[in-house]
Coordinates of N, CA and C in Angstrom, one line a residue:
M1 N 21.6 96.8 14.7 CA 21.6 97.3 13.3 C 20.8 96.4 12.1
S2 N 20.1 96.9 11.5 CA 19.3 96.1 10.4 C 19.9 96.6 9.2
A3 N 20.1 95.7 8.2 CA 20.7 96.0 7.1 C 19.8 95.3 5.7
G4 N 19.9 96.0 4.5 CA 19.3 95.4 3.4 C 20.2 95.6 2.2
I5 N 20.5 94.3 1.6 CA 21.3 94.6 0.3 C 20.4 94.6 -1.0
N6 N 20.5 95.6 -1.9 CA 19.5 95.7 -3.0 C 20.1 94.8 -4.2
G7 N 20.2 93.5 -3.9 CA 20.6 92.4 -4.6 C 21.7 92.4 -5.2
G8 N 22.3 91.1 -5.3 CA 23.7 90.8 -5.7 C 24.8 91.1 -4.8
D9 N 26.0 90.7 -5.3 CA 27.1 90.9 -4.4 C 27.4 92.6 -4.0
S10 N 27.5 92.7 -2.7 CA 27.5 94.1 -2.0 C 28.6 94.8 -2.6
R11 N 29.8 94.2 -3.1 CA 30.8 95.0 -3.6 C 30.3 95.9 -4.9
S12 N 29.3 95.4 -5.6 CA 29.0 96.1 -6.9 C 27.7 96.7 -6.8
R13 N 26.9 96.5 -5.6 CA 25.5 97.1 -5.7 C 25.6 98.2 -4.3
V14 N 24.4 98.6 -4.3 CA 24.1 99.9 -3.7 C 23.4 99.0 -2.2
V15 N 24.0 99.5 -1.0 CA 23.5 98.8 0.3 C 22.9 99.7 1.1
T16 N 22.0 99.4 1.9 CA 21.3 100.4 2.8 C 21.1 99.9 4.2
A17 N 21.5 100.5 5.2 CA 21.5 100.0 6.6 C 20.8 101.1 7.3
I18 N 20.5 100.7 8.7 CA 19.7 101.4 9.7 C 20.2 101.0 11.2
V19 N 20.6 102.0 12.0 CA 20.8 101.9 13.2 C 20.2 102.7 14.1
E20 N 19.6 102.0 15.3 CA 18.7 102.7 16.2 C 19.7 103.5 17.2
T21 N 19.6 104.9 17.3 CA 20.2 105.5 18.5 C 19.6 106.3 19.5
R22 N 20.1 107.1 20.2 CA 19.3 107.8 21.1 C 18.4 108.8 20.5
I23 N 18.7 109.2 19.4 CA 18.0 110.2 18.6 C 17.0 109.6 17.8
G24 N 17.0 108.2 17.7 CA 16.4 107.7 16.8 C 16.9 107.1 15.5
P25 N 16.5 106.3 14.5 CA 16.8 105.6 13.6 C 17.6 106.7 12.5
V26 N 19.0 106.1 12.4 CA 19.9 106.9 11.2 C 20.0 105.8 10.1
R27 N 20.3 106.2 9.1 CA 20.0 105.4 7.9 C 21.0 105.9 6.8
A28 N 21.9 104.8 6.5 CA 23.1 104.9 5.5 C 22.7 104.1 4.3
E29 N 23.9 104.8 3.3 CA 23.7 104.1 1.9 C 25.2 103.9 1.4
A30 N 25.5 103.0 0.8 CA 26.7 103.1 0.4 C 26.9 102.2 -1.0
G31 N 27.8 102.3 -1.7 CA 28.1 101.8 -3.2 C 29.5 101.2 -3.3
P32 N 29.7 101.0 -4.5 CA 31.1 100.8 -4.8 C 32.2 101.9 -4.4
G33 N 31.5 103.1 -4.8 CA 32.5 104.2 -4.6 C 32.5 104.9 -3.2
G34 N 31.9 104.2 -2.4 CA 31.9 104.8 -0.8 C 30.6 105.0 -0.3
L35 N 30.5 105.7 0.7 CA 29.3 106.1 1.5 C 28.8 107.3 0.3
R36 N 27.4 107.0 0.3 CA 26.5 107.8 -0.6 C 25.6 108.7 0.0
R37 N 24.9 108.3 1.3 CA 24.2 109.1 2.0 C 24.1 108.8 3.4
V38 N 23.8 109.8 4.2 CA 23.5 109.3 5.8 C 22.3 110.4 6.0
S39 N 21.2 109.6 6.5 CA 20.1 110.4 6.7 C 19.7 110.4 8.3
L40 N 19.7 111.5 9.3 CA 19.1 111.6 10.5 C 17.8 111.8 10.6
P41 N 17.3 111.2 11.6 CA 15.8 111.5 11.9 C 15.3 113.0 12.2
E42 N 14.0 113.2 12.1 CA 13.6 114.3 12.8 C 13.7 114.4 14.1
V43 N 14.4 115.3 14.6 CA 14.6 115.1 16.2 C 13.7 116.3 17.2
D44 N 13.1 115.9 17.9 CA 12.6 117.0 18.8 C 13.4 117.3 20.0
T45 N 12.9 118.1 20.7 CA 13.9 118.3 22.1 C 13.9 117.2 23.1
A46 N 12.8 116.7 23.1 CA 12.8 115.4 24.2 C 13.9 114.4 23.7
R47 N 13.9 114.1 22.6 CA 15.1 113.1 22.2 C 16.4 113.4 22.4
L48 N 16.7 115.2 22.0 CA 18.1 115.6 22.1 C 18.4 115.2 23.5
L49 N 17.3 115.7 24.5 CA 17.7 115.7 26.1 C 18.1 114.3 26.3
R50 N 17.9 113.3 25.4 CA 18.5 111.9 25.9 C 20.0 111.8 25.8
L51 N 20.5 112.7 25.2 CA 21.9 112.5 24.9 C 22.9 113.0 26.2
P52 N 24.1 112.6 26.2 CA 25.0 112.9 27.3 C 25.5 114.4 27.1
L53 N 24.6 115.4 27.3 CA 25.0 116.7 26.8 C 25.6 117.5 28.4
P54 N 26.4 118.5 28.3 CA 26.6 119.3 29.5 C 25.3 120.1 29.8
T55 N 25.4 120.1 31.0 CA 24.2 121.1 31.8 C 23.8 122.3 31.1
P56 N 24.7 123.1 30.9 CA 24.4 124.4 30.0 C 23.8 124.2 28.8
I57 N 24.3 123.2 28.0 CA 23.6 123.1 26.5 C 22.2 122.3 26.8
R58 N 22.1 121.7 27.8 CA 20.9 121.0 27.9 C 19.7 122.2 28.1
R59 N 20.2 122.8 29.2 CA 19.3 123.9 29.6 C 19.0 124.9 28.4
T60 N 20.0 125.3 27.4 CA 19.5 126.0 26.2 C 18.7 125.3 25.4
L61 N 19.0 124.2 25.1 CA 17.9 123.1 24.2 C 16.5 123.2 24.8
A62 N 16.5 122.9 26.0 CA 15.1 122.9 26.9 C 14.3 124.3 26.7
E63 N 15.1 125.5 26.6 CA 14.6 126.6 26.7 C 14.1 127.0 25.3
G64 N 14.8 126.5 24.2 CA 14.3 126.6 22.7 C 14.7 128.1 22.2
T65 N 15.6 128.7 22.8 CA 16.0 130.1 22.5 C 16.8 130.2 21.2
L66 N 17.5 129.0 20.5 CA 18.3 129.3 19.5 C 17.8 129.9 18.3
T67 N 18.6 130.7 17.7 CA 18.2 131.1 16.2 C 19.4 131.0 15.4
P68 N 19.2 131.3 14.0 CA 20.4 131.5 13.2 C 21.5 132.4 13.5
A69 N 21.1 133.5 14.4 CA 22.1 134.7 14.7 C 22.6 134.4 16.2
T70 N 22.1 133.3 16.7 CA 23.0 132.9 18.1 C 24.3 132.6 17.7
L71 N 25.2 133.4 18.7 CA 26.7 133.2 18.4 C 27.0 131.9 19.0
L72 N 28.1 130.9 18.6 CA 28.8 129.9 19.1 C 29.4 130.3 20.7
S73 N 29.9 131.2 20.8 CA 30.5 131.7 21.7 C 29.7 131.9 23.0
S74 N 28.5 132.3 22.6 CA 27.7 132.4 23.7 C 26.9 131.3 24.4
L75 N 27.3 130.2 23.7 CA 27.0 128.8 24.2 C 27.9 128.0 25.1
G76 N 29.1 128.9 25.2 CA 30.1 128.3 26.0 C 30.9 127.0 25.1
L77 N 30.7 127.0 24.1 CA 31.7 125.8 23.6 C 32.6 126.6 22.7
N78 N 33.8 126.0 23.1 CA 35.2 126.8 22.9 C 35.7 126.2 21.3
R79 N 35.0 126.5 20.6 CA 35.7 125.8 19.2 C 36.7 126.6 18.5
V80 N 37.7 125.9 18.0 CA 38.9 126.5 17.2 C 38.4 126.7 15.9
V81 N 38.4 127.9 15.3 CA 37.9 128.3 14.1 C 39.2 128.2 13.0
I82 N 39.2 127.6 12.1 CA 40.2 127.4 11.1 C 39.9 128.1 10.0
G83 N 41.0 128.4 9.2 CA 40.6 129.0 8.0 C 41.1 128.3 6.5
S84 N 41.1 129.1 5.4 CA 41.0 128.5 4.4 C 42.4 127.6 4.1
E85 N 43.4 127.9 4.6 CA 44.7 127.4 4.4 C 44.9 125.9 4.9
Q86 N 44.1 125.9 6.4 CA 44.2 124.8 6.8 C 43.2 123.5 6.1
L87 N 42.1 124.2 5.6 CA 41.0 123.3 4.9 C 41.7 122.7 3.7
A88 N 42.4 123.6 2.9 CA 43.3 123.3 1.7 C 44.4 122.2 1.8
A89 N 44.9 122.5 2.9 CA 46.2 121.6 3.2 C 45.4 120.1 3.8
G90 N 44.4 120.3 4.4 CA 43.9 119.0 5.1 C 44.4 119.0 6.5
P91 N 43.8 119.6 7.6 CA 44.6 119.3 8.9 C 44.9 118.2 9.3
D92 N 46.0 117.7 9.8 CA 46.6 116.6 10.2 C 46.7 115.5 9.1
G93 N 46.8 116.0 7.9 CA 47.1 115.3 6.8 C 46.0 114.8 6.2
T94 N 45.8 114.4 5.1 CA 44.4 113.9 4.3 C 44.2 112.6 4.7
P95 N 42.9 112.6 4.8 CA 42.0 111.5 5.4 C 42.3 110.4 4.4
S96 N 42.7 108.9 5.0 CA 43.2 107.8 3.9 C 41.6 107.5 3.2
R97 N 40.5 107.6 3.5 CA 39.2 107.3 3.0 C 39.0 105.8 2.5
R98 N 40.1 104.9 2.7 CA 40.2 103.7 2.5 C 39.2 103.2 1.2
A99 N 39.7 103.6 0.0 CA 39.5 103.4 -1.1 C 39.3 102.2 -1.5
G100 N 38.0 101.6 -2.1 CA 37.7 100.4 -2.6 C 37.3 99.4 -1.3
A101 N 36.8 99.9 -0.3 CA 36.3 99.3 0.7 C 34.9 98.5 0.3
D102 N 34.7 97.4 0.8 CA 33.3 96.5 0.7 C 32.3 97.7 1.1
P103 N 31.3 97.7 0.4 CA 30.0 98.7 0.9 C 29.4 98.3 2.2
Q104 N 29.4 97.2 2.3 CA 28.8 96.5 3.4 C 29.7 96.9 4.9
D105 N 30.9 96.8 4.5 CA 31.8 97.0 5.9 C 31.8 98.7 5.9
V106 N 31.9 99.2 4.9 CA 31.5 100.8 5.3 C 30.5 101.0 5.9
L107 N 29.2 100.3 5.9 CA 27.9 100.7 6.5 C 28.2 100.4 8.0
S108 N 28.8 99.1 8.3 CA 28.7 98.7 9.4 C 29.7 99.5 10.4
S109 N 31.0 100.0 9.7 CA 31.9 101.1 10.4 C 31.1 102.5 11.0
V110 N 30.5 103.1 9.6 CA 29.6 104.1 9.9 C 28.7 104.2 10.9
L111 N 27.7 103.2 10.8 CA 26.7 103.2 11.7 C 27.2 102.9 12.9
H112 N 28.2 102.0 13.3 CA 28.7 101.6 14.5 C 29.2 103.0 15.2
D113 N 30.0 104.0 14.4 CA 30.5 105.0 15.1 C 29.4 105.9 15.4
L114 N 28.6 106.1 14.5 CA 27.3 107.1 14.5 C 26.8 106.8 15.8
K115 N 26.3 105.3 16.2 CA 25.5 104.9 17.5 C 26.5 105.5 18.6
L116 N 27.8 105.2 18.5 CA 28.7 105.5 19.6 C 28.6 107.1 19.7
L117 N 28.8 107.7 18.7 CA 28.7 109.4 18.8 C 27.5 109.6 19.7
F118 N 26.4 109.3 19.6 CA 25.2 109.5 20.1 C 25.1 109.0 21.5
E119 N 25.7 108.0 21.8 CA 26.1 107.6 23.2 C 27.0 108.2 23.9
G120 N 27.9 109.2 23.2 CA 28.9 110.0 24.0 C 30.2 109.3 24.0
D121 N 30.3 108.0 23.5 CA 31.4 107.1 23.7 C 32.3 107.1 22.4
L122 N 32.2 108.0 21.3 CA 33.1 107.9 20.1 C 34.3 108.9 20.5
D123 N 35.8 108.5 20.2 CA 36.6 109.1 20.6 C 37.2 110.1 19.4
P124 N 38.0 110.9 19.7 CA 38.4 111.8 18.7 C 38.6 111.5 17.3
L125 N 39.6 110.1 17.4 CA 39.9 109.6 16.1 C 38.5 109.0 15.3
G126 N 37.5 108.6 15.9 CA 36.5 108.1 15.3 C 35.9 109.3 14.9
L127 N 36.0 110.5 15.4 CA 35.1 111.6 15.1 C 35.7 112.2 13.5
R128 N 36.7 111.8 13.3 CA 37.1 112.0 12.0 C 36.5 111.5 10.7
F129 N 35.6 110.3 11.1 CA 34.9 109.9 10.0 C 35.5 109.6 8.9
D130 N 36.7 108.5 8.9 CA 37.5 108.4 7.8 C 36.9 107.1 7.1
Y131 N 36.0 107.3 6.4 CA 35.4 106.5 5.6 C 35.5 106.8 4.0
P132 N 35.5 105.8 3.3 CA 35.3 106.4 1.9 C 34.0 107.0 1.4
I133 N 33.9 108.2 0.6 CA 32.8 108.9 0.2 C 32.6 108.9 -1.1
D134 N 31.7 108.5 -1.6 CA 31.3 108.5 -3.2 C 30.9 110.2 -3.5
L135 N 31.6 110.9 -4.2 CA 31.5 112.2 -4.8 C 31.6 112.5 -6.1
T136 N 31.1 111.1 -6.8 CA 31.0 110.9 -8.3 C 30.1 111.9 -8.8
W137 N 29.0 112.2 -7.8 CA 27.9 113.1 -8.4 C 28.0 114.7 -8.4
C138 N 29.2 114.9 -7.9 CA 29.8 116.5 -7.8 C 30.6 116.9 -9.0
G139 N 30.1 118.1 -9.2 CA 31.0 119.2 -10.0 C 32.1 119.5 -9.1
N140 N 32.8 120.1 -10.2 CA 34.0 120.6 -9.5 C 34.3 121.4 -8.1
F141 N 33.3 122.4 -8.2 CA 33.0 123.1 -7.3 C 32.5 122.5 -5.8
T142 N 31.2 121.8 -6.0 CA 31.0 121.0 -4.9 C 31.8 119.8 -4.4
R143 N 32.6 119.4 -5.3 CA 33.5 118.4 -4.8 C 34.6 119.1 -3.8
L144 N 35.1 120.4 -4.3 CA 35.9 121.0 -3.3 C 35.4 121.4 -2.2
I145 N 34.2 121.8 -2.1 CA 33.2 122.1 -0.7 C 33.2 121.1 -0.1
M146 N 32.5 120.0 -0.4 CA 32.6 119.0 0.2 C 33.9 118.1 0.7
T147 N 34.9 118.4 0.0 CA 36.3 117.7 0.5 C 36.8 118.9 1.7
G148 N 36.5 120.1 1.5 CA 37.0 121.1 2.4 C 36.0 120.7 4.0
M149 N 34.8 120.2 3.8 CA 34.0 120.0 5.0 C 34.6 118.9 5.5
A150 N 34.9 117.9 4.7 CA 35.3 116.6 5.5 C 36.8 116.7 6.0
S151 N 37.8 117.9 5.9 CA 38.9 117.9 6.5 C 38.8 118.8 7.9
I152 N 37.5 119.3 8.1 CA 37.3 120.1 9.3 C 37.4 119.0 10.6
P153 N 38.5 119.3 11.3 CA 38.7 118.4 12.5 C 37.8 118.5 13.4
P154 N 37.6 117.5 14.4 CA 36.5 117.5 15.3 C 37.1 118.4 16.4
G155 N 36.2 119.4 17.0 CA 36.9 120.2 18.1 C 37.0 121.6 17.4
A156 N 36.8 121.7 15.9 CA 36.9 123.1 15.1 C 35.8 123.1 14.3
V157 N 35.6 124.6 13.9 CA 34.7 125.1 13.0 C 35.5 125.6 12.0
T158 N 34.5 125.8 10.7 CA 35.1 126.8 9.9 C 33.9 127.7 9.3
T159 N 34.2 128.4 8.3 CA 33.2 129.5 7.8 C 32.8 129.1 6.5
Y160 N 31.7 129.4 5.8 CA 31.5 129.6 4.5 C 32.4 130.2 3.6
G161 N 32.8 131.2 4.0 CA 33.8 132.1 3.2 C 35.2 131.5 3.1
A162 N 35.6 130.6 4.1 CA 36.8 129.7 4.2 C 36.7 128.8 3.2
L163 N 35.5 128.0 3.4 CA 35.5 126.9 2.3 C 35.3 127.4 0.8
A164 N 34.8 128.4 0.6 CA 34.9 128.9 -0.7 C 36.4 129.3 -1.1
A165 N 37.1 130.0 -0.3 CA 38.3 130.3 -0.4 C 39.3 129.2 -0.7
A166 N 38.9 128.1 -0.1 CA 39.8 126.8 -0.1 C 39.5 126.4 -1.4
A167 N 38.1 126.4 -2.0 CA 37.7 125.8 -3.0 C 38.1 126.9 -4.4
R168 N 39.1 127.7 -3.9 CA 39.7 129.0 -5.2 C 38.8 129.7 -5.5
S169 N 37.4 129.9 -4.7 CA 36.4 130.6 -5.3 C 36.0 131.8 -3.9
P170 N 37.0 132.6 -3.6 CA 36.6 133.5 -2.5 C 35.3 134.4 -2.5
R171 N 35.0 134.5 -3.6 CA 33.8 135.5 -3.8 C 32.3 134.7 -3.5
A172 N 32.7 133.2 -3.4 CA 31.2 132.4 -3.4 C 30.9 131.8 -2.4
A173 N 31.0 132.8 -1.2 CA 30.6 132.1 0.2 C 29.1 131.7 0.3
R174 N 28.2 132.3 -0.8 CA 26.8 132.1 -0.8 C 26.6 130.7 -1.6
A175 N 27.5 130.6 -2.5 CA 27.4 129.4 -3.3 C 28.0 128.2 -2.4
A176 N 28.9 128.4 -1.5 CA 29.5 127.4 -0.7 C 28.2 127.0 0.2
G177 N 27.4 127.9 0.8 CA 26.3 127.5 1.7 C 25.3 126.8 1.1
S178 N 25.2 127.1 -0.2 CA 24.2 126.3 -0.8 C 24.7 124.6 -0.8
V179 N 25.8 124.5 -1.1 CA 26.5 123.2 -1.0 C 26.4 122.5 0.2
V180 N 26.8 123.3 1.5 CA 26.6 123.0 2.6 C 25.4 122.5 3.2
G181 N 24.4 123.3 2.7 CA 22.9 123.1 3.1 C 22.3 121.9 2.6
A182 N 22.8 121.3 1.4 CA 22.4 120.3 0.5 C 23.3 119.0 0.8
N183 N 24.3 119.1 1.6 CA 25.0 117.9 2.1 C 24.5 116.6 2.3
P184 N 24.4 115.6 1.6 CA 23.7 114.4 1.6 C 24.1 113.4 2.6
L185 N 25.4 113.8 3.1 CA 26.3 113.2 4.1 C 26.4 113.6 5.5
G186 N 25.3 113.9 6.2 CA 25.2 114.5 7.5 C 26.0 114.1 8.3
V187 N 26.8 114.8 9.2 CA 27.6 114.4 10.4 C 29.1 113.9 9.7
V188 N 28.9 112.7 8.8 CA 30.1 112.2 8.3 C 30.8 113.2 7.4
V189 N 30.1 114.2 6.6 CA 30.9 115.2 6.1 C 30.4 116.3 7.0
P190 N 31.1 117.1 7.8 CA 30.6 117.3 9.0 C 30.0 119.1 8.7
C191 N 28.9 119.4 8.2 CA 28.6 120.4 7.6 C 28.0 121.1 9.0
H192 N 27.8 120.4 10.2 CA 27.6 121.2 11.4 C 28.7 122.0 12.1
R193 N 30.0 121.5 11.4 CA 31.0 122.3 11.8 C 31.4 123.6 11.0
V194 N 30.2 124.0 10.3 CA 30.5 125.5 9.7 C 29.3 126.5 10.0
I195 N 30.1 127.6 10.4 CA 29.2 128.8 10.9 C 29.6 129.9 10.3
G196 N 28.6 131.1 10.5 CA 28.8 132.3 9.9 C 30.4 132.9 10.2
S197 N 30.8 134.1 9.3 CA 32.0 134.7 9.6 C 31.9 135.5 10.9
N198 N 30.7 135.7 11.3 CA 30.5 136.6 12.7 C 30.5 135.6 13.7
G199 N 30.7 134.1 13.6 CA 30.5 133.5 14.5 C 29.0 132.9 15.0
A200 N 28.0 133.1 14.3 CA 26.6 133.0 14.4 C 26.5 131.5 13.8
L201 N 25.6 130.6 14.6 CA 25.4 129.3 13.9 C 24.8 129.2 12.7
T202 N 24.1 130.2 12.2 CA 23.5 130.0 10.9 C 22.3 129.2 10.5
G203 N 22.7 128.0 10.0 CA 21.7 127.0 9.8 C 22.2 125.5 9.9
F204 N 21.3 124.6 9.8 CA 21.5 123.2 9.7 C 20.4 122.6 9.4
G205 N 20.2 121.5 8.4 CA 19.3 120.7 7.7 C 18.6 119.9 9.0
G206 N 19.1 119.6 9.9 CA 18.7 118.7 11.1 C 18.0 119.6 12.2
G207 N 18.0 121.1 11.9 CA 17.9 121.9 13.1 C 18.7 122.3 13.9
L208 N 18.7 123.6 14.2 CA 19.9 124.3 15.2 C 20.2 123.6 16.4
A209 N 19.0 123.0 17.0 CA 19.2 122.2 18.2 C 20.1 120.9 18.0
L210 N 19.9 120.4 17.0 CA 20.7 119.3 16.7 C 22.3 119.6 16.7
K211 N 22.3 120.8 15.6 CA 23.7 121.2 15.2 C 24.3 121.4 16.5
V212 N 23.9 122.2 17.6 CA 24.5 122.6 18.9 C 24.9 121.3 19.7
A213 N 23.9 120.2 19.7 CA 24.1 119.0 20.4 C 25.1 118.3 19.9
L214 N 25.3 118.2 18.3 CA 26.5 117.6 17.8 C 28.0 118.3 18.3
L215 N 27.8 119.6 18.2 CA 29.1 120.3 18.5 C 29.3 119.9 20.0
A216 N 28.5 119.8 20.8 CA 28.8 119.5 22.1 C 29.3 118.3 22.5
L217 N 28.8 117.4 21.8 CA 29.1 115.9 22.0 C 30.6 116.0 21.6
E218 N 30.9 116.5 20.5 CA 32.3 116.4 20.0 C 33.3 117.2 20.9
E219 N 32.8 118.4 21.1 CA 33.7 119.1 22.1 C 34.0 118.3 23.4
A220 N 32.9 117.5 24.0 CA 33.3 116.8 25.2 C 34.1 115.6 25.0
A221 N 34.0 114.9 23.9 CA 35.0 113.8 23.3 C 36.4 114.4 23.2
V222 N 36.6 115.6 22.4 CA 38.1 116.0 22.5 C 38.4 116.5 23.6
V223 N 37.9 117.1 24.6 CA 38.4 117.8 25.9 C 38.6 116.3 26.7
Q224 N 37.9 115.5 26.8 CA 38.1 114.1 27.7 C 39.4 113.3 27.2
N225 N 39.7 113.4 26.0 CA 40.8 112.7 25.4 C 42.2 113.5 25.2

């Protein structure tokens, strides 16, 4: 991992770092308020096939047949779909988020865990991505949607409608989708765990193939442990 500090004490400055993974370089940024950004590389099929994925998922990715309308169930991924009540409550308790952690320590933890994720070696506890995150840039609705996403446990998915309902705006599924699509904390705030109300993949900023690969890696970790 390579890291650079943008001047001064890392406790009061923005810190950036990069780690090389099987899909390429992953960059993260943290400041005094916690993790600010996680940027994934543009990923082609060849890179995704480097991941330790189940054979049926590898075959699907190689065929390139995924569309936003593809049903998650058709891929053989047995994900639990949770509703707004579980999101509002925070499954298994509200994450600690370790407020006040040094930004450099946050980055070291984040990038270490992301590297393990793409190696297929991250356990379910690590998949909760319990790091402090900086949401000072959010309005109230956006903050609630981001918090809802952060509460989706590994091995589960939720819907845009459930996120909106948990944010006390049950008719704002489309607005929730806009927040999900603009999520600057890819994987850590797991927007890849959000699907359509009919079980369809819908979309993902890193591409549908990466979304499926992430879900498959997580499911394998949960099942094995």
